[in-house]
Coordinates of N, CA, C and O and ligand atoms in Angstrom, one line a residue:
M1 N -28.8 4.3 -16.1 CA -28.4 3.6 -14.5 C -27.8 4.7 -13.4 O -26.9 5.0 -13.9
K2 N -28.7 4.7 -12.8 CA -27.5 5.5 -11.8 C -26.7 5.0 -10.8 O -27.1 4.4 -10.0
Y3 N -25.5 5.3 -10.1 CA -25.0 5.3 -9.0 C -25.3 4.8 -7.9 O -26.4 5.8 -7.5
R4 N -25.7 4.1 -6.9 CA -26.5 3.5 -5.9 C -25.8 3.7 -4.6 O -25.4 2.6 -3.7
H5 N -24.5 2.9 -5.4 CA -23.4 2.3 -3.9 C -22.1 2.9 -4.3 O -21.5 2.9 -5.6
V6 N -21.6 3.6 -3.8 CA -19.9 4.2 -4.9 C -18.8 3.4 -3.0 O -19.3 3.6 -1.9
I7 N -17.8 3.2 -3.8 CA -16.2 2.8 -3.0 C -15.2 3.7 -3.2 O -15.1 3.2 -3.3
L8 N -15.0 4.6 -1.5 CA -13.9 5.2 -1.1 C -13.0 5.7 -1.0 O -13.1 4.9 -0.4
D9 N -11.6 5.2 -1.5 CA -10.8 5.6 -1.3 C -10.8 7.0 0.1 O -12.0 7.7 0.8
R10 N -9.7 6.5 1.4 CA -9.7 7.5 2.8 C -9.1 8.3 2.5 O -9.2 9.9 2.2
D11 N -7.4 7.7 2.4 CA -6.5 9.1 2.5 C -6.5 10.3 1.1 O -6.6 9.3 0.3
G12 N -6.5 11.2 1.4 CA -6.8 11.8 -0.3 C -7.9 12.6 -0.3 O -8.7 12.6 -1.9
V13 N -8.8 11.7 -0.3 CA -10.9 12.5 -0.3 C -11.5 12.0 1.0 O -12.3 12.8 0.5
L14 N -10.7 11.8 1.3 CA -11.9 12.2 2.8 C -10.9 12.6 3.6 O -11.8 13.6 4.2
N15 N -9.9 12.8 3.5 CA -9.2 13.6 4.9 C -8.0 13.9 4.2 O -7.8 12.7 2.9
R16 N -7.0 14.9 5.3 CA -5.7 15.1 4.3 C -4.8 13.9 4.8 O -5.2 13.6 5.8
E17 N -3.6 13.4 3.1 CA -2.6 12.6 3.4 C -2.2 12.3 5.0 O -2.0 14.2 5.2
A18 N -0.8 11.9 6.2 CA -0.3 12.2 6.7 C 0.8 12.7 5.9 O 0.9 11.5 4.5
P19 N 1.7 14.1 7.1 CA 3.1 14.6 5.9 C 3.7 13.3 5.8 O 3.7 12.4 6.3
R20 N 4.9 13.4 4.8 CA 6.2 12.5 4.5 C 5.6 11.6 4.3 O 6.2 9.9 4.8
A21 N 4.4 11.3 3.8 CA 4.2 9.6 3.7 C 3.3 8.9 4.2 O 4.5 7.6 4.9
G22 N 3.3 9.9 6.1 CA 2.7 9.2 7.3 C 1.2 8.6 7.5 O 1.1 8.1 6.4
Y23 N 1.4 8.1 8.5 CA -0.3 7.4 8.9 C -1.1 8.6 10.1 O 0.1 9.1 10.8
I24 N -1.9 7.9 9.2 CA -2.3 8.9 10.1 C -3.0 8.2 11.7 O -3.8 6.8 11.9
R25 N -3.0 8.3 13.4 CA -2.3 7.5 14.0 C -3.6 7.8 14.5 O -3.8 7.7 16.5
D26 N -4.0 8.5 15.3 CA -4.3 9.8 16.8 C -5.7 10.6 16.5 O -5.7 10.4 14.4
P27 N -6.8 10.1 16.7 CA -7.6 10.7 15.9 C -7.9 12.2 15.7 O -8.2 13.0 14.7
R28 N -6.8 12.5 16.6 CA -6.6 14.6 16.4 C -5.7 14.6 15.3 O -6.4 16.1 14.3
E29 N -5.5 13.2 14.5 CA -4.7 13.8 13.3 C -5.4 14.0 12.0 O -5.2 14.1 10.5
F30 N -6.9 13.5 11.4 CA -7.8 13.6 10.8 C -8.2 14.5 10.9 O -9.4 15.3 11.0
E31 N -8.3 15.3 9.8 CA -8.7 16.6 8.8 C -9.4 16.2 8.3 O -8.9 16.0 6.9
W32 N -10.5 16.0 7.8 CA -11.5 16.1 7.0 C -11.1 17.2 5.4 O -10.8 18.4 5.7
L33 N -11.2 17.0 4.2 CA -10.6 17.6 3.2 C -12.4 19.0 3.1 O -12.9 18.2 3.5
P34 N -11.8 19.7 2.7 CA -12.6 21.2 2.0 C -13.7 20.8 1.4 O -13.4 19.4 0.3
G35 N -14.6 20.2 1.9 CA -15.9 19.1 0.5 C -15.8 17.7 1.3 O -17.9 17.1 0.9
A36 N -15.1 17.8 2.3 CA -16.0 16.2 1.9 C -17.3 15.4 2.6 O -18.1 14.9 2.0
L37 N -16.7 16.2 4.6 CA -18.1 16.6 4.9 C -19.9 16.2 4.1 O -20.8 16.2 4.1
E38 N -20.3 17.9 3.4 CA -20.7 17.6 2.2 C -21.0 17.0 1.1 O -22.3 16.5 1.4
G39 N -19.6 16.4 0.7 CA -20.1 15.5 0.0 C -20.7 13.9 0.6 O -21.8 13.1 -0.2
L40 N -20.7 13.7 1.8 CA -21.3 12.3 1.7 C -22.5 12.9 2.3 O -23.5 11.7 2.5
A41 N -22.6 13.9 2.9 CA -24.2 14.1 2.9 C -25.5 14.1 1.7 O -26.4 14.3 1.6
A42 N -24.8 14.7 0.9 CA -25.4 15.1 -0.6 C -25.2 13.4 -1.2 O -26.7 13.3 -1.7
L43 N -24.7 12.7 -0.8 CA -23.7 11.0 -0.9 C -25.7 10.4 -0.3 O -26.2 9.6 -0.9
R44 N -25.5 10.8 1.1 CA -26.8 9.3 2.2 C -27.9 10.8 1.6 O -28.8 9.0 1.6
R45 N -28.6 11.8 1.4 CA -29.7 12.4 0.7 C -30.3 11.5 -0.5 O -30.6 11.2 -1.3
A46 N -29.1 11.5 -0.9 CA -29.6 10.3 -2.7 C -29.6 9.6 -2.3 O -30.2 8.6 -3.2
G47 N -29.4 9.3 -1.6 CA -29.2 7.1 -1.2 C -29.0 6.6 -1.4 O -29.0 5.4 -1.5
V48 N -28.3 6.8 -1.4 CA -26.4 6.1 -1.8 C -25.7 5.2 -0.9 O -25.0 6.2 0.2
R49 N -25.4 4.4 -1.4 CA -24.7 3.0 0.6 C -23.4 3.9 -0.2 O -22.4 4.3 -1.6
I50 N -22.6 4.1 1.0 CA -21.0 4.4 1.2 C -19.9 3.8 1.7 O -20.0 3.1 2.7
S51 N -19.3 3.0 0.9 CA -18.3 1.9 2.2 C -16.8 3.0 1.6 O -16.6 3.7 1.0
I52 N -16.2 2.7 3.2 CA -15.0 3.1 2.5 C -13.7 1.6 2.5 O -14.3 0.6 2.6
A53 N -13.0 2.1 1.7 CA -11.6 1.0 1.1 C -10.8 1.5 1.4 O -10.4 1.7 0.1
T54 N -9.2 1.6 2.3 CA -8.3 2.1 2.1 C -7.8 1.2 2.9 O -7.3 0.2 4.1
N55 N -5.9 1.1 2.5 CA -5.1 0.7 2.8 C -4.2 1.1 3.5 O -4.0 2.7 4.1
Q56 N -3.8 0.5 4.8 CA -3.3 1.3 6.1 C -2.2 0.8 6.5 O -1.9 -0.6 7.8
S57 N -0.4 0.0 5.8 CA -0.2 -0.8 5.3 C 0.4 -0.1 6.9 O 2.1 -1.1 7.8
G58 N 0.8 1.3 7.8 CA 0.7 0.8 8.8 C 1.0 0.2 10.0 O 1.9 0.4 10.8
V59 N -0.5 -0.2 9.8 CA -0.4 -1.8 10.9 C 1.1 -2.3 10.5 O 1.6 -3.0 11.6
G60 N 1.0 -2.7 9.1 CA 1.2 -4.1 8.8 C 2.8 -3.7 10.0 O 4.0 -4.6 9.8
R61 N 3.2 -2.8 9.1 CA 4.9 -2.2 8.9 C 5.1 -1.9 10.7 O 5.9 -1.8 11.2
G62 N 4.1 -2.1 11.4 CA 4.4 -2.0 12.8 C 3.9 0.0 13.2 O 5.4 -0.5 14.0
L63 N 3.8 0.3 12.7 CA 4.5 1.0 12.6 C 2.9 2.6 13.4 O 3.0 3.3 13.9
M64 N 1.4 1.4 13.9 CA 0.5 1.7 13.9 C 0.5 0.5 14.6 O 0.4 -0.3 14.4
T65 N -0.6 0.7 15.6 CA -1.9 -0.6 16.0 C -3.4 -0.3 15.8 O -3.5 0.9 15.6
A66 N -3.6 -1.8 16.1 CA -4.8 -1.0 14.8 C -5.7 -0.9 15.8 O -6.9 -1.0 15.0
A67 N -5.7 -1.3 17.4 CA -6.4 -0.5 18.1 C -6.1 1.3 18.2 O -7.0 2.2 17.7
E68 N -5.3 1.7 17.3 CA -4.8 3.2 16.8 C -5.5 3.8 15.8 O -6.3 5.2 15.2
L69 N -5.2 2.3 14.9 CA -6.7 3.4 13.5 C -8.3 2.5 13.9 O -8.5 3.3 13.2
E70 N -8.3 2.0 14.8 CA -9.8 2.4 15.2 C -10.2 3.3 15.6 O -11.8 3.6 15.2
A71 N -9.5 3.8 16.5 CA -9.8 5.3 16.6 C -10.0 6.4 16.2 O -10.9 7.1 16.2
V72 N -9.5 6.1 14.9 CA -9.2 7.3 14.4 C -10.4 6.8 13.7 O -10.8 8.6 12.7
H73 N -10.9 5.3 13.3 CA -12.3 5.5 12.4 C -13.3 5.8 13.3 O -13.8 6.4 12.5
A74 N -13.2 5.7 15.1 CA -14.3 5.7 15.8 C -14.6 7.9 15.3 O -16.2 8.3 15.0
R75 N -13.5 8.6 15.4 CA -13.8 9.0 15.1 C -14.4 10.1 13.2 O -15.7 10.7 13.4
M76 N -13.6 9.3 12.5 CA -14.5 9.7 10.9 C -16.0 9.6 10.6 O -16.1 10.0 11.1
L77 N -16.4 8.1 12.4 CA -17.6 7.4 11.0 C -18.7 7.9 12.3 O -19.4 8.6 11.8
A78 N -18.4 8.5 13.4 CA -19.0 10.5 14.0 C -19.4 11.8 13.6 O -20.9 11.9 13.7
E79 N -17.9 11.6 13.2 CA -18.3 12.8 13.0 C -19.4 13.2 11.2 O -20.2 13.6 11.2
A80 N -18.9 11.4 10.3 CA -19.8 11.9 9.3 C -21.0 11.6 10.0 O -21.7 12.4 8.9
A81 N -21.0 11.2 10.5 CA -22.8 10.9 10.9 C -23.8 12.0 11.5 O -24.9 12.1 11.2
A82 N -22.6 12.5 12.4 CA -22.8 14.3 13.1 C -23.4 14.7 11.8 O -24.1 15.3 12.0
S83 N -22.6 15.2 10.9 CA -22.4 16.3 9.1 C -24.8 15.0 8.4 O -23.9 16.2 7.4
G84 N -24.6 14.4 9.1 CA -25.8 13.6 7.8 C -25.3 12.6 7.1 O -25.3 12.4 5.6
G85 N -24.1 12.9 6.6 CA -23.2 12.0 5.9 C -22.7 10.2 6.3 O -21.4 9.7 6.5
A86 N -23.1 9.7 6.9 CA -22.6 8.2 8.2 C -22.3 7.0 7.1 O -23.5 6.5 5.5
L87 N -21.5 6.8 7.7 CA -21.1 5.7 6.4 C -21.5 4.2 6.9 O -21.8 4.0 7.4
D88 N -21.7 3.7 5.8 CA -22.1 2.4 6.0 C -20.8 0.9 6.3 O -21.3 0.0 7.2
A89 N -20.6 1.3 5.6 CA -18.9 0.1 5.7 C -17.8 0.3 5.5 O -17.7 1.9 4.9
V90 N -16.8 0.4 6.9 CA -15.4 1.1 6.6 C -14.6 -1.0 6.3 O -14.4 -2.3 7.2
F91 N -14.0 -0.9 4.7 CA -12.6 -1.6 4.7 C -11.7 -1.5 4.4 O -11.1 -0.8 4.2
V92 N -10.7 -2.1 5.6 CA -9.6 -1.7 6.0 C -8.5 -2.6 5.5 O -8.6 -4.4 5.7
C93 N -7.4 -2.4 4.2 CA -6.3 -4.2 4.5 C -5.4 -3.1 4.9 O -4.8 -2.2 4.9
P94 N -5.2 -3.5 6.2 CA -3.4 -3.5 7.3 C -2.4 -4.3 6.6 O -1.2 -3.9 7.7
H95 N -2.6 -4.7 5.7 CA -1.1 -5.1 5.5 C 0.5 -3.9 5.1 O -0.2 -4.4 4.3
A96 N 1.0 -5.5 5.3 CA 2.7 -5.4 4.5 C 1.8 -5.0 3.6 O 1.8 -5.6 2.8
P97 N 2.9 -4.3 2.5 CA 2.7 -4.8 0.9 C 3.6 -5.8 0.2 O 3.5 -6.8 -0.1
E98 N 4.5 -6.2 1.2 CA 5.2 -7.9 1.0 C 4.6 -8.6 1.2 O 4.9 -10.3 1.6
A99 N 3.4 -9.0 2.9 CA 2.8 -9.9 2.1 C 2.4 -10.4 1.5 O 1.6 -11.0 1.8
G100 N 1.7 -10.1 0.3 CA 1.1 -10.1 -0.5 C -0.1 -10.7 -0.8 O 0.0 -11.9 -1.4
C101 N -0.5 -9.7 0.8 CA -2.3 -10.1 0.3 C -3.2 -9.5 -0.9 O -2.4 -9.2 -1.7
G102 N -4.4 -10.2 -0.9 CA -5.5 -10.1 -1.9 C -5.8 -8.8 -1.7 O -6.7 -8.5 -2.3
C103 N -6.0 -7.4 -0.6 CA -6.6 -6.8 -0.2 C -6.0 -5.1 -0.3 O -7.0 -4.4 -0.9
R104 N -4.3 -5.3 -0.3 CA -4.0 -4.1 -0.1 C -3.9 -3.9 -2.2 O -3.7 -4.3 -3.1
K105 N -5.0 -2.7 -2.7 CA -4.7 -1.8 -3.7 C -3.8 -1.4 -4.3 O -2.4 -1.2 -3.4
P106 N -3.3 -1.5 -5.6 CA -4.1 -2.4 -6.9 C -5.1 -3.6 -6.5 O -5.8 -3.6 -7.5
A107 N -5.0 -4.2 -5.7 CA -5.2 -6.3 -5.6 C -7.3 -5.3 -5.1 O -7.1 -4.0 -4.7
P108 N -8.1 -6.6 -5.8 CA -9.1 -5.7 -5.9 C -9.8 -6.8 -4.4 O -11.1 -5.6 -4.0
G109 N -9.4 -6.7 -3.2 CA -10.0 -7.6 -2.5 C -10.7 -6.6 -1.3 O -12.1 -7.2 -1.2
L110 N -10.8 -5.4 -1.8 CA -11.9 -4.4 -0.6 C -12.7 -4.2 -1.4 O -13.9 -4.5 -0.6
I111 N -12.4 -4.1 -3.0 CA -13.8 -3.5 -3.5 C -14.7 -5.0 -3.9 O -15.7 -4.6 -3.5
D112 N -14.2 -5.7 -3.8 CA -14.7 -7.7 -4.1 C -15.9 -7.7 -2.8 O -16.8 -7.3 -2.4
A113 N -14.8 -7.3 -1.5 CA -15.3 -7.0 0.7 C -17.3 -6.0 0.4 O -18.0 -6.7 0.5
A114 N -16.7 -4.9 -0.7 CA -17.7 -3.9 -0.1 C -18.8 -4.7 -1.0 O -20.1 -4.1 -1.0
L115 N -18.2 -5.0 -2.2 CA -19.9 -5.3 -3.9 C -20.4 -6.2 -2.5 O -21.3 -6.4 -3.4
A116 N -19.9 -7.1 -2.3 CA -20.3 -7.8 -1.6 C -20.8 -8.0 -0.4 O -22.2 -8.2 -0.5
S117 N -21.0 -6.8 0.9 CA -21.7 -6.4 1.7 C -22.8 -5.9 1.2 O -24.0 -5.4 2.1
G118 N -22.5 -4.9 0.1 CA -23.7 -3.7 0.0 C -25.3 -4.3 -0.3 O -25.9 -3.6 -0.2
G119 N -24.9 -5.4 -1.5 CA -26.7 -6.3 -2.0 C -26.7 -5.1 -2.9 O -27.9 -5.1 -3.4
V120 N -25.4 -3.8 -4.0 CA -26.1 -2.8 -5.1 C -25.5 -4.0 -6.5 O -24.3 -4.2 -5.4
S121 N -25.7 -4.1 -7.2 CA -24.9 -4.6 -8.6 C -23.6 -3.6 -8.6 O -23.9 -2.6 -8.2
A122 N -23.2 -4.6 -9.0 CA -21.4 -4.1 -9.9 C -21.8 -2.9 -10.7 O -21.0 -1.7 -10.5
A123 N -22.7 -2.9 -11.5 CA -23.0 -2.2 -13.0 C -23.5 -0.8 -11.7 O -23.4 0.3 -12.5
E124 N -24.4 -0.8 -10.9 CA -24.6 0.5 -10.1 C -23.8 1.2 -8.6 O -23.4 1.5 -7.8
T125 N -22.7 1.1 -8.6 CA -21.2 0.3 -7.9 C -19.9 1.4 -8.4 O -19.5 0.8 -10.0
L126 N -19.7 2.4 -7.7 CA -18.7 3.6 -8.1 C -17.2 3.9 -7.3 O -18.0 3.7 -6.1
A127 N -16.3 3.3 -8.0 CA -14.9 3.2 -6.8 C -14.8 4.7 -7.3 O -15.3 5.7 -8.4
V128 N -13.8 5.7 -6.3 CA -14.0 7.1 -6.1 C -12.6 6.4 -5.3 O -12.2 6.2 -4.7
G129 N -11.2 7.4 -5.7 CA -9.9 7.3 -5.1 C -9.0 8.7 -5.7 O -9.1 9.5 -7.4
D130 N -8.0 8.7 -5.0 CA -7.1 9.9 -5.8 C -5.8 9.8 -6.3 O -5.0 10.0 -6.7
D131 N -5.1 7.6 -6.4 CA -4.6 7.2 -6.7 C -4.7 6.1 -8.1 O -5.6 5.4 -7.5
E132 N -3.8 6.2 -8.6 CA -4.1 5.5 -9.5 C -4.4 3.6 -9.0 O -5.0 2.9 -10.3
R133 N -4.4 3.2 -8.3 CA -4.2 1.9 -7.5 C -5.9 2.1 -7.4 O -6.4 1.6 -7.4
D134 N -6.2 3.3 -7.0 CA -7.8 3.0 -6.8 C -8.8 2.6 -7.9 O -9.4 1.8 -8.0
L135 N -7.6 3.5 -8.6 CA -9.1 3.5 -10.4 C -8.3 1.8 -11.1 O -9.4 1.4 -11.1
E136 N -7.5 1.2 -10.2 CA -6.5 0.0 -10.7 C -7.8 -1.1 -10.4 O -8.1 -2.5 -10.9
A137 N -7.9 -1.2 -8.6 CA -8.2 -1.9 -9.0 C -9.4 -2.1 -9.0 O -10.7 -3.3 -8.3
A138 N -10.0 -1.0 -8.2 CA -11.7 -0.9 -9.7 C -12.3 -1.3 -10.7 O -12.7 -2.6 -10.8
A139 N -10.9 -1.2 -11.4 CA -10.7 -1.6 -13.0 C -10.9 -3.4 -12.6 O -11.7 -4.3 -13.2
R140 N -9.7 -3.7 -12.0 CA -9.2 -5.8 -11.3 C -11.1 -6.0 -11.0 O -11.2 -7.5 -10.8
A141 N -11.7 -5.3 -10.2 CA -13.1 -5.8 -9.5 C -14.3 -5.9 -10.5 O -15.8 -6.0 -10.1
G142 N -14.3 -5.0 -11.7 CA -14.9 -5.0 -13.0 C -15.7 -4.2 -12.0 O -16.9 -4.1 -12.5
I143 N -16.0 -2.7 -11.8 CA -16.6 -2.0 -11.2 C -15.8 -0.1 -12.0 O -14.5 -0.1 -12.5
A144 N -17.0 1.1 -12.1 CA -16.9 2.0 -12.6 C -15.5 2.3 -11.5 O -15.9 2.4 -10.5
A145 N -15.0 3.8 -12.0 CA -14.1 4.6 -11.6 C -14.1 6.0 -11.3 O -14.3 5.5 -12.8
A146 N -14.2 7.0 -10.6 CA -14.0 8.2 -11.0 C -13.0 9.2 -9.6 O -12.3 8.4 -8.8
L147 N -12.2 10.4 -10.0 CA -10.9 10.8 -9.6 C -11.5 11.8 -9.0 O -12.1 12.8 -9.6
V148 N -10.9 12.2 -7.8 CA -10.8 13.8 -7.6 C -9.6 13.9 -7.1 O -8.6 13.6 -7.3
R149 N -9.6 15.4 -7.3 CA -9.0 16.5 -7.3 C -7.9 16.9 -6.0 O -6.8 17.9 -6.8
T150 N -8.6 16.4 -4.9 CA -7.9 16.2 -3.5 C -7.2 15.5 -3.8 O -6.5 14.4 -4.0
G151 N -5.9 15.0 -2.8 CA -4.6 14.3 -2.2 C -4.3 14.7 -3.4 O -4.0 15.1 -3.6
K152 N -3.8 13.4 -3.6 CA -2.0 13.2 -5.0 C -3.5 13.6 -6.1 O -2.5 13.1 -7.3
G153 N -4.3 13.8 -6.3 CA -5.5 13.4 -7.4 C -4.7 14.5 -8.7 O -5.4 13.4 -9.8
R154 N -4.8 15.6 -8.2 CA -4.2 16.1 -9.7 C -2.9 15.6 -10.5 O -2.6 15.6 -11.5
E155 N -2.4 15.5 -9.9 CA -0.9 14.1 -10.1 C -1.3 13.1 -11.0 O -1.5 12.3 -12.6
T156 N -2.4 12.3 -10.2 CA -3.1 11.5 -11.1 C -3.6 11.6 -12.5 O -3.3 10.6 -13.3
E157 N -4.1 12.9 -12.2 CA -5.0 13.7 -13.1 C -3.9 13.2 -14.6 O -3.8 13.5 -15.7
M158 N -2.6 14.3 -14.2 CA -2.3 15.2 -15.0 C -0.2 13.6 -15.5 O -0.9 12.9 -17.0
R159 N -0.5 12.6 -14.6 CA -0.3 10.8 -15.0 C -1.1 10.5 -16.5 O -1.1 9.3 -16.5
L160 N -2.5 10.2 -16.0 CA -3.3 9.9 -16.3 C -3.5 10.3 -18.4 O -3.7 10.0 -19.3
C161 N -3.1 11.6 -18.3 CA -2.5 12.6 -19.5 C -4.6 12.0 -20.1 O -3.7 11.6 -21.2
G162 N -5.2 11.8 -19.6 CA -6.8 12.3 -21.2 C -7.1 10.9 -20.6 O -8.0 10.3 -21.7
A163 N -6.6 10.6 -20.2 CA -6.9 8.9 -19.9 C -9.3 9.5 -19.6 O -9.4 10.5 -19.0
R164 N -10.0 8.2 -19.9 CA -11.5 8.6 -19.8 C -11.9 8.5 -18.0 O -12.1 7.3 -18.4
V165 N -11.5 9.1 -17.2 CA -11.4 8.5 -16.0 C -12.2 10.2 -15.6 O -12.0 11.0 -16.2
P166 N -13.5 10.2 -15.4 CA -13.9 11.1 -15.0 C -14.0 12.2 -13.7 O -13.3 11.9 -12.4
T167 N -13.5 13.1 -13.6 CA -12.4 12.9 -12.5 C -12.9 14.8 -12.7 O -13.6 16.1 -13.0
Y168 N -13.1 15.1 -11.1 CA -14.2 16.4 -10.8 C -13.3 16.7 -9.1 O -11.9 16.5 -8.4
D169 N -13.3 18.2 -9.2 CA -12.5 18.6 -8.1 C -12.2 18.0 -6.3 O -11.6 18.4 -5.9
D170 N -13.8 17.8 -6.4 CA -13.8 17.7 -4.8 C -14.8 16.6 -4.5 O -15.1 16.5 -5.5
L171 N -15.4 15.7 -3.5 CA -15.8 14.9 -2.9 C -17.6 15.4 -3.4 O -18.3 14.3 -3.9
R172 N -17.2 16.5 -3.1 CA -19.2 17.1 -2.7 C -19.1 17.5 -4.6 O -20.1 17.3 -4.2
A173 N -18.4 18.0 -5.3 CA -18.6 18.1 -6.2 C -19.3 16.7 -7.2 O -19.9 17.0 -7.7
L174 N -18.2 16.0 -6.6 CA -18.6 14.1 -7.4 C -19.8 14.1 -6.9 O -20.6 13.6 -8.0
A175 N -20.0 13.9 -5.7 CA -21.4 13.7 -5.1 C -22.1 14.4 -5.8 O -23.3 14.2 -5.6
Q176 N -22.5 15.8 -5.8 CA -23.6 16.4 -6.6 C -23.7 15.9 -8.1 O -24.8 15.4 -8.4
A177 N -22.5 15.5 -8.7 CA -22.3 15.0 -10.0 C -23.4 13.5 -10.0 O -25.1 13.3 -11.0
I178 N -23.8 12.8 -9.0 CA -24.3 11.6 -8.9 C -25.2 11.4 -8.2 O -26.4 10.9 -9.0
A179 N -25.4 12.4 -7.4 CA -27.1 13.1 -7.0 C -27.9 13.7 -7.9 O -28.9 12.9 -7.7
A180 N -27.1 14.2 -8.7 CA -27.6 15.4 -9.7 C -28.9 14.3 -11.2 O -29.0 14.3 -12.6
G181 N -27.2 12.0 -11.4 CA -28.0 11.9 -11.8 C -26.8 11.8 -13.6 O -26.6 11.5 -14.6
A182 N -25.8 13.3 -13.1 CA -25.4 13.7 -14.1 C -23.9 12.6 -14.7 O -23.3 12.7 -15.4
L183 N -24.3 11.5 -13.3 CA -22.7 10.3 -14.1 C -23.2 9.2 -14.0 O -23.7 8.8 -12.6
T184 N -23.8 8.4 -14.8 CA -24.7 7.7 -14.8 C -23.1 6.0 -15.7 O -23.4 6.8 -16.9
G185 N -23.6 5.0 -15.6 CA -23.5 4.4 -16.5 C -22.0 4.2 -17.3 O -21.8 4.2 -18.8
L186 N -21.1 4.8 -16.3 CA -20.0 5.2 -17.2 C -18.9 3.0 -18.0 O -19.3 2.4 -17.0
E187 N -18.7 4.1 -18.9 CA -17.6 2.8 -19.2 C -17.0 1.7 -18.6 O -16.3 2.8 -17.6
K188 N -16.9 1.1 -18.6 CA -16.1 -0.3 -17.5 C -14.5 0.5 -17.9 O -14.0 0.4 -19.1
P189 N -13.5 0.8 -17.1 CA -11.9 0.2 -17.5 C -11.5 -0.2 -17.6 O -12.2 -1.4 -18.0
Ligands
MG201 MG1 -5.9 8.0 -1.2
ZN202 ZN1 -4.4 -6.9 3.3

């Protein structure tokens, strides 16, 4: 079975992470990673639904406003669409860690919401991230996951030391594998 829906983490998968564990507060600070736009376009051409699931606790911590985050996402959506890789939906956890919400990854809430919105079965949906908490959220939501080596990905790959998580250099390489049907029916973690 081929994947028909991907749920992508944002920072470290689509765009460069903010320096010093900060937050992207301004559209001008949103910098696409090499291969990300091409990867989105390849997924789109393959007919894959694209959701984003992102922790943005800077909002809950009072370090950025919801409006600032909206503006960043407006740029992201516009540029993705302009490159042929339009995003279908963006799911955000704006809460601070201590809020104890059910959506901040590794909690499964964002993945659950993306699954509920898509009309695509969990078995045909793949989560993609650069951080262990992305993989854990996928596991808790009962879907398969893959890792990219961008962002924190290389560090995460080392920490996992050989756990059976399919790992690709970047979103473009992963998208090509999905489009070619080379990444199908992974065992759920
Ligand atoms: Mg990330
Ligand atoms: Zn939350």
